[in-house]
Short mmCIF file of N, CA and C in Angstrom, two decimals:
data_model
loop_
_atom_site.label_atom_id
_atom_site.label_comp_id
_atom_site.label_asym_id
_atom_site.label_seq_id
_atom_site.Cartn_x
_atom_site.Cartn_y
_atom_site.Cartn_z
N MET A 1 -53.72 15.42 41.28
CA MET A 1 -52.45 16.27 41.25
C MET A 1 -51.64 16.30 42.63
N THR A 2 -50.59 16.13 42.55
CA THR A 2 -49.79 16.03 43.81
C THR A 2 -49.44 17.18 44.43
N GLY A 3 -48.82 17.13 45.66
CA GLY A 3 -48.66 18.54 46.64
C GLY A 3 -47.94 19.30 45.89
N GLY A 4 -47.60 20.55 46.54
CA GLY A 4 -46.85 21.68 45.93
C GLY A 4 -45.57 21.51 46.16
N ASN A 5 -44.98 20.21 46.47
CA ASN A 5 -43.30 20.23 46.75
C ASN A 5 -42.73 19.73 45.50
N ALA A 6 -43.42 19.48 44.29
CA ALA A 6 -42.67 18.78 43.24
C ALA A 6 -41.91 19.78 42.60
N ILE A 7 -40.74 19.43 42.07
CA ILE A 7 -39.90 20.07 41.34
C ILE A 7 -40.05 19.95 39.87
N ARG A 8 -40.36 20.95 39.03
CA ARG A 8 -40.86 20.64 37.67
C ARG A 8 -39.82 21.56 36.65
N GLY A 9 -39.54 20.78 35.57
CA GLY A 9 -38.75 21.44 34.65
C GLY A 9 -37.36 21.51 34.91
N THR A 10 -36.74 20.59 35.79
CA THR A 10 -35.38 20.57 36.04
C THR A 10 -34.74 19.28 35.81
N ARG A 11 -33.53 19.12 35.54
CA ARG A 11 -33.04 17.82 35.35
C ARG A 11 -32.10 17.27 36.64
N VAL A 12 -31.85 16.17 36.93
CA VAL A 12 -31.08 15.75 38.02
C VAL A 12 -29.82 16.41 37.97
N GLY A 13 -29.60 16.75 39.27
CA GLY A 13 -28.16 17.44 39.38
C GLY A 13 -28.04 19.08 38.97
N SER A 14 -29.15 19.57 38.52
CA SER A 14 -29.04 20.96 38.03
C SER A 14 -29.05 21.99 39.18
N GLY A 15 -29.81 21.64 40.23
CA GLY A 15 -30.00 22.61 41.33
C GLY A 15 -30.13 24.05 40.97
N PRO A 16 -29.99 24.87 41.95
CA PRO A 16 -30.09 26.19 41.75
C PRO A 16 -29.27 26.82 40.78
N THR A 17 -29.43 28.06 40.39
CA THR A 17 -28.28 28.59 39.43
C THR A 17 -26.94 28.47 40.17
N VAL A 18 -25.84 28.02 39.49
CA VAL A 18 -24.60 27.75 40.11
C VAL A 18 -23.64 28.77 39.44
N GLY A 19 -23.16 29.55 40.51
CA GLY A 19 -22.26 30.45 39.88
C GLY A 19 -20.71 30.15 39.98
N GLU A 20 -19.79 30.89 39.33
CA GLU A 20 -18.29 30.57 39.33
C GLU A 20 -17.82 30.06 40.74
N SER A 21 -18.43 30.61 41.70
CA SER A 21 -17.89 30.33 42.98
C SER A 21 -18.06 28.85 43.56
N GLU A 22 -19.08 28.30 43.05
CA GLU A 22 -19.36 26.88 43.53
C GLU A 22 -18.59 25.97 42.42
N ARG A 23 -18.34 26.16 41.40
CA ARG A 23 -17.79 25.21 40.31
C ARG A 23 -16.50 25.51 40.02
N GLY A 24 -15.98 26.59 40.63
CA GLY A 24 -14.45 26.90 40.31
C GLY A 24 -14.49 27.77 39.00
N GLU A 25 -13.17 28.26 38.83
CA GLU A 25 -12.98 29.17 37.60
C GLU A 25 -12.86 28.09 36.32
N ALA A 26 -13.40 28.48 35.15
CA ALA A 26 -13.09 27.63 34.06
C ALA A 26 -11.75 27.97 33.45
N ALA A 27 -11.06 27.02 32.91
CA ALA A 27 -9.93 27.04 32.39
C ALA A 27 -9.85 28.16 31.14
N PRO A 28 -9.04 28.89 30.97
CA PRO A 28 -8.82 29.71 29.83
C PRO A 28 -8.81 28.91 28.49
N ARG A 29 -9.59 29.36 27.64
CA ARG A 29 -9.68 28.58 26.30
C ARG A 29 -9.27 29.40 25.14
N LYS A 30 -9.01 28.65 24.01
CA LYS A 30 -8.73 29.20 22.75
C LYS A 30 -9.69 28.22 21.73
N ARG A 31 -10.21 28.99 20.85
CA ARG A 31 -10.83 28.17 19.66
C ARG A 31 -9.93 28.09 18.45
N ILE A 32 -9.95 26.85 17.85
CA ILE A 32 -9.09 26.62 16.79
C ILE A 32 -10.09 26.23 15.61
N ASP A 33 -9.80 26.71 14.29
CA ASP A 33 -10.67 26.38 12.98
C ASP A 33 -10.07 25.15 12.42
N TYR A 34 -10.87 24.38 11.98
CA TYR A 34 -10.67 23.16 11.21
C TYR A 34 -11.78 23.03 10.05
N TRP A 35 -11.18 22.73 8.90
CA TRP A 35 -11.86 22.39 7.64
C TRP A 35 -11.77 20.93 7.00
N CYS A 36 -12.72 20.38 6.66
CA CYS A 36 -12.53 18.97 6.20
C CYS A 36 -12.87 19.14 4.60
N ALA A 37 -12.60 18.03 3.79
CA ALA A 37 -12.68 18.02 2.45
C ALA A 37 -14.16 18.36 1.90
N ASN A 38 -15.16 18.28 2.61
CA ASN A 38 -16.54 18.59 2.43
C ASN A 38 -16.81 20.08 2.54
N ALA A 39 -15.84 20.98 3.05
CA ALA A 39 -15.77 22.32 3.37
C ALA A 39 -16.68 22.69 4.52
N HIS A 40 -16.65 21.57 5.30
CA HIS A 40 -17.27 21.98 6.71
C HIS A 40 -16.49 22.57 7.67
N HIS A 41 -16.89 23.50 8.33
CA HIS A 41 -15.98 24.29 9.25
C HIS A 41 -16.43 23.94 10.76
N SER A 42 -15.44 23.61 11.72
CA SER A 42 -15.74 23.41 12.90
C SER A 42 -14.72 24.11 13.71
N LYS A 43 -15.13 24.55 14.97
CA LYS A 43 -14.17 25.21 15.67
C LYS A 43 -14.21 24.90 17.09
N PRO A 44 -13.60 23.81 17.41
CA PRO A 44 -13.42 23.30 18.84
C PRO A 44 -12.63 24.08 19.75
N SER A 45 -12.88 24.23 21.07
CA SER A 45 -12.23 24.79 22.03
C SER A 45 -11.20 23.93 22.75
N PHE A 46 -10.08 24.48 22.99
CA PHE A 46 -8.90 23.76 23.75
C PHE A 46 -8.41 24.66 24.80
N ALA A 47 -7.91 24.11 25.81
CA ALA A 47 -7.42 24.84 27.00
C ALA A 47 -5.94 25.51 26.54
N LEU A 48 -5.76 26.65 26.95
CA LEU A 48 -4.74 27.50 26.44
C LEU A 48 -3.17 26.71 26.47
N ASP A 49 -3.10 25.87 27.61
CA ASP A 49 -2.07 25.08 27.75
C ASP A 49 -2.04 23.69 27.02
N ALA A 50 -3.26 23.49 26.37
CA ALA A 50 -3.27 22.09 25.78
C ALA A 50 -2.61 21.95 24.48
N GLU A 51 -2.14 20.82 23.94
CA GLU A 51 -1.58 20.62 22.85
C GLU A 51 -2.57 20.49 21.71
N VAL A 52 -2.55 21.30 20.54
CA VAL A 52 -3.66 21.34 19.68
C VAL A 52 -3.37 20.52 18.56
N PRO A 53 -4.19 19.48 18.29
CA PRO A 53 -3.67 18.42 17.16
C PRO A 53 -3.98 19.10 15.86
N GLN A 54 -3.16 18.74 14.97
CA GLN A 54 -3.12 19.03 13.38
C GLN A 54 -4.35 18.75 12.79
N GLU A 55 -4.93 17.51 13.11
CA GLU A 55 -6.13 17.08 12.52
C GLU A 55 -7.17 16.92 13.72
N TRP A 56 -8.49 17.02 13.02
CA TRP A 56 -9.62 16.88 13.90
C TRP A 56 -10.78 16.25 13.17
N ASP A 57 -11.48 15.35 13.89
CA ASP A 57 -12.47 14.54 13.18
C ASP A 57 -13.68 15.51 12.91
N CYS A 58 -14.15 15.64 11.68
CA CYS A 58 -15.33 16.68 11.33
C CYS A 58 -16.66 16.28 12.26
N PRO A 59 -17.25 17.02 12.93
CA PRO A 59 -18.48 16.28 13.62
C PRO A 59 -19.69 16.25 12.72
N ARG A 60 -19.59 16.77 11.40
CA ARG A 60 -20.62 16.62 10.55
C ARG A 60 -20.52 15.26 9.59
N CYS A 61 -19.44 15.05 9.14
CA CYS A 61 -19.19 14.05 8.20
C CYS A 61 -18.34 12.98 8.74
N GLY A 62 -17.33 13.18 9.56
CA GLY A 62 -16.50 12.26 10.19
C GLY A 62 -15.15 12.40 9.44
N LEU A 63 -14.87 13.00 8.31
CA LEU A 63 -13.91 13.13 7.62
C LEU A 63 -12.65 13.72 8.52
N PRO A 64 -11.44 13.56 8.30
CA PRO A 64 -10.42 14.27 8.92
C PRO A 64 -10.44 15.79 8.56
N ALA A 65 -10.18 16.81 9.43
CA ALA A 65 -10.29 18.17 9.09
C ALA A 65 -8.94 18.62 9.52
N GLY A 66 -8.51 19.52 8.64
CA GLY A 66 -7.17 20.24 9.04
C GLY A 66 -7.27 21.73 9.30
N ARG A 67 -6.16 22.29 9.44
CA ARG A 67 -6.21 23.73 9.92
C ARG A 67 -5.87 24.70 8.88
N ASP A 68 -5.74 24.18 7.51
CA ASP A 68 -5.60 24.93 6.37
C ASP A 68 -6.91 24.62 5.51
N GLU A 69 -7.60 25.76 5.41
CA GLU A 69 -8.81 25.76 4.57
C GLU A 69 -8.71 25.49 3.22
N GLN A 70 -7.71 25.98 2.65
CA GLN A 70 -7.59 25.64 1.21
C GLN A 70 -6.90 24.20 0.94
N ASN A 71 -6.36 23.60 1.89
CA ASN A 71 -5.84 22.31 1.83
C ASN A 71 -6.19 21.49 2.92
N PRO A 72 -7.51 20.97 2.96
CA PRO A 72 -7.95 19.99 3.95
C PRO A 72 -7.29 18.61 3.59
N PRO A 73 -7.12 17.74 4.77
CA PRO A 73 -6.59 16.37 4.70
C PRO A 73 -7.32 15.50 3.61
N ALA A 74 -6.95 14.74 3.19
CA ALA A 74 -7.52 13.68 2.26
C ALA A 74 -8.32 12.59 3.29
N ALA A 75 -9.34 12.08 2.72
CA ALA A 75 -10.04 11.14 3.51
C ALA A 75 -9.25 10.05 3.59
N LYS A 76 -9.06 9.26 4.87
CA LYS A 76 -8.23 8.06 4.94
C LYS A 76 -9.05 6.95 4.19
N ARG A 77 -8.13 6.14 3.55
CA ARG A 77 -8.62 4.91 2.85
C ARG A 77 -8.98 3.72 4.00
N ASN A 78 -10.00 3.41 3.87
CA ASN A 78 -10.54 2.12 4.84
C ASN A 78 -10.00 0.87 4.09
N GLU A 79 -9.39 -0.08 4.85
CA GLU A 79 -8.96 -1.16 4.33
C GLU A 79 -10.23 -2.21 4.49
N PRO A 80 -10.45 -2.79 3.31
CA PRO A 80 -11.48 -3.97 3.34
C PRO A 80 -11.31 -4.99 4.44
N TYR A 81 -12.47 -5.39 4.84
CA TYR A 81 -12.46 -6.71 5.97
C TYR A 81 -11.54 -7.86 5.24
N LYS A 82 -10.66 -8.40 5.95
CA LYS A 82 -9.95 -9.59 5.47
C LYS A 82 -10.22 -10.72 6.55
N SER A 83 -10.34 -11.96 5.94
CA SER A 83 -10.67 -13.11 6.50
C SER A 83 -9.41 -13.68 7.27
N HIS A 84 -9.53 -14.65 8.09
CA HIS A 84 -8.24 -15.21 8.55
C HIS A 84 -7.45 -15.93 7.41
N LEU A 85 -8.17 -16.54 6.52
CA LEU A 85 -7.58 -17.18 5.60
C LEU A 85 -6.98 -16.33 4.65
N ALA A 86 -7.31 -15.05 4.38
CA ALA A 86 -6.72 -14.00 3.61
C ALA A 86 -5.14 -13.52 4.16
N TYR A 87 -5.27 -13.47 5.61
CA TYR A 87 -4.10 -13.19 6.35
C TYR A 87 -3.06 -14.44 6.24
N VAL A 88 -3.63 -15.63 6.22
CA VAL A 88 -2.62 -16.67 6.20
C VAL A 88 -2.04 -16.84 4.81
N LYS A 89 -2.82 -16.51 3.73
CA LYS A 89 -2.36 -16.46 2.38
C LYS A 89 -1.18 -15.26 2.28
N GLU A 90 -1.45 -14.34 2.88
CA GLU A 90 -0.20 -13.30 2.89
C GLU A 90 0.97 -13.80 3.40
N ARG A 91 0.97 -14.70 4.54
CA ARG A 91 2.13 -15.25 4.98
C ARG A 91 2.71 -16.54 4.41
N ARG A 92 1.90 -17.34 3.73
CA ARG A 92 2.26 -18.51 3.40
C ARG A 92 1.97 -18.70 1.87
N SER A 93 2.90 -19.33 1.17
CA SER A 93 2.66 -19.66 -0.20
C SER A 93 1.91 -21.06 -0.36
N ASP A 94 1.36 -21.28 -1.54
CA ASP A 94 0.48 -22.42 -1.59
C ASP A 94 1.46 -23.78 -1.44
N GLU A 95 2.80 -23.77 -1.77
CA GLU A 95 3.43 -24.85 -1.57
C GLU A 95 3.70 -25.10 -0.07
N ASP A 96 3.89 -23.93 0.67
CA ASP A 96 4.00 -24.19 2.25
C ASP A 96 2.66 -24.64 2.85
N GLY A 97 1.49 -24.39 2.20
CA GLY A 97 0.44 -24.74 2.76
C GLY A 97 0.28 -26.31 2.58
N MET A 98 0.55 -26.75 1.31
CA MET A 98 0.43 -28.10 1.02
C MET A 98 1.32 -28.92 1.93
N LYS A 99 2.42 -28.46 2.10
CA LYS A 99 3.40 -29.13 2.94
C LYS A 99 2.75 -29.15 4.41
N ILE A 100 2.24 -28.31 4.93
CA ILE A 100 1.73 -28.17 6.39
C ILE A 100 0.63 -29.22 6.19
N LEU A 101 -0.28 -29.13 5.14
CA LEU A 101 -1.43 -30.29 5.03
C LEU A 101 -0.96 -31.65 5.15
N ASP A 102 0.02 -31.91 4.24
CA ASP A 102 0.72 -33.20 4.13
C ASP A 102 1.19 -33.71 5.61
N GLU A 103 1.81 -32.79 6.24
CA GLU A 103 2.34 -33.09 7.54
C GLU A 103 1.13 -33.50 8.51
N ALA A 104 0.19 -32.57 8.51
CA ALA A 104 -0.97 -32.84 9.35
C ALA A 104 -1.56 -34.24 9.38
N LEU A 105 -1.91 -34.38 7.90
CA LEU A 105 -2.38 -35.67 7.38
C LEU A 105 -1.73 -36.84 7.66
N ALA A 106 -0.14 -37.03 7.67
CA ALA A 106 0.47 -37.92 8.05
C ALA A 106 0.47 -38.19 9.60
N ARG A 107 0.53 -37.22 10.33
CA ARG A 107 0.27 -37.45 11.67
C ARG A 107 -1.04 -38.02 12.30
N LEU A 108 -2.04 -37.79 11.54
CA LEU A 108 -3.42 -38.30 11.83
C LEU A 108 -3.41 -39.85 11.44
N ARG A 109 -2.67 -40.03 10.26
CA ARG A 109 -2.60 -41.45 9.86
C ARG A 109 -1.72 -42.24 10.79
N GLU A 110 -0.77 -41.72 11.23
CA GLU A 110 0.09 -42.50 12.40
C GLU A 110 -0.82 -42.79 13.58
N ARG A 111 -1.66 -41.85 13.92
CA ARG A 111 -2.60 -41.92 15.16
C ARG A 111 -3.44 -42.97 15.00
N LYS A 112 -4.09 -42.96 13.74
CA LYS A 112 -4.95 -44.21 13.49
C LYS A 112 -4.45 -45.42 13.02
N GLY A 113 -3.20 -45.56 13.02
CA GLY A 113 -2.64 -46.79 12.57
C GLY A 113 -2.61 -47.15 11.14
N ARG A 114 -2.72 -46.36 10.43
CA ARG A 114 -2.64 -46.64 8.80
C ARG A 114 -1.13 -46.77 8.07
#
């Protein structure tokens, strides 16, 4: 066993009991109620002068939560992953793609001397 100068049961930076005089005064707060589509209720606190958002992510399920218990916001629809080719096909028609391919092949043939 080590000497009697070991500090036990504390975490780094906790120090002795710290009162308001050392930390400064806490900002006045207000608690706002939010409900998600799964009927989870959360009550985050905000500073009195802070802008309160209309929606808040539910800490339990991650769905958007609103301030109206009877009419919570709907879950946002996640767009499926799109590949680079899918984005290209949105911008170009098949005819445009064939034209670009033909131009690229013609340049390659010119470089090879065919």
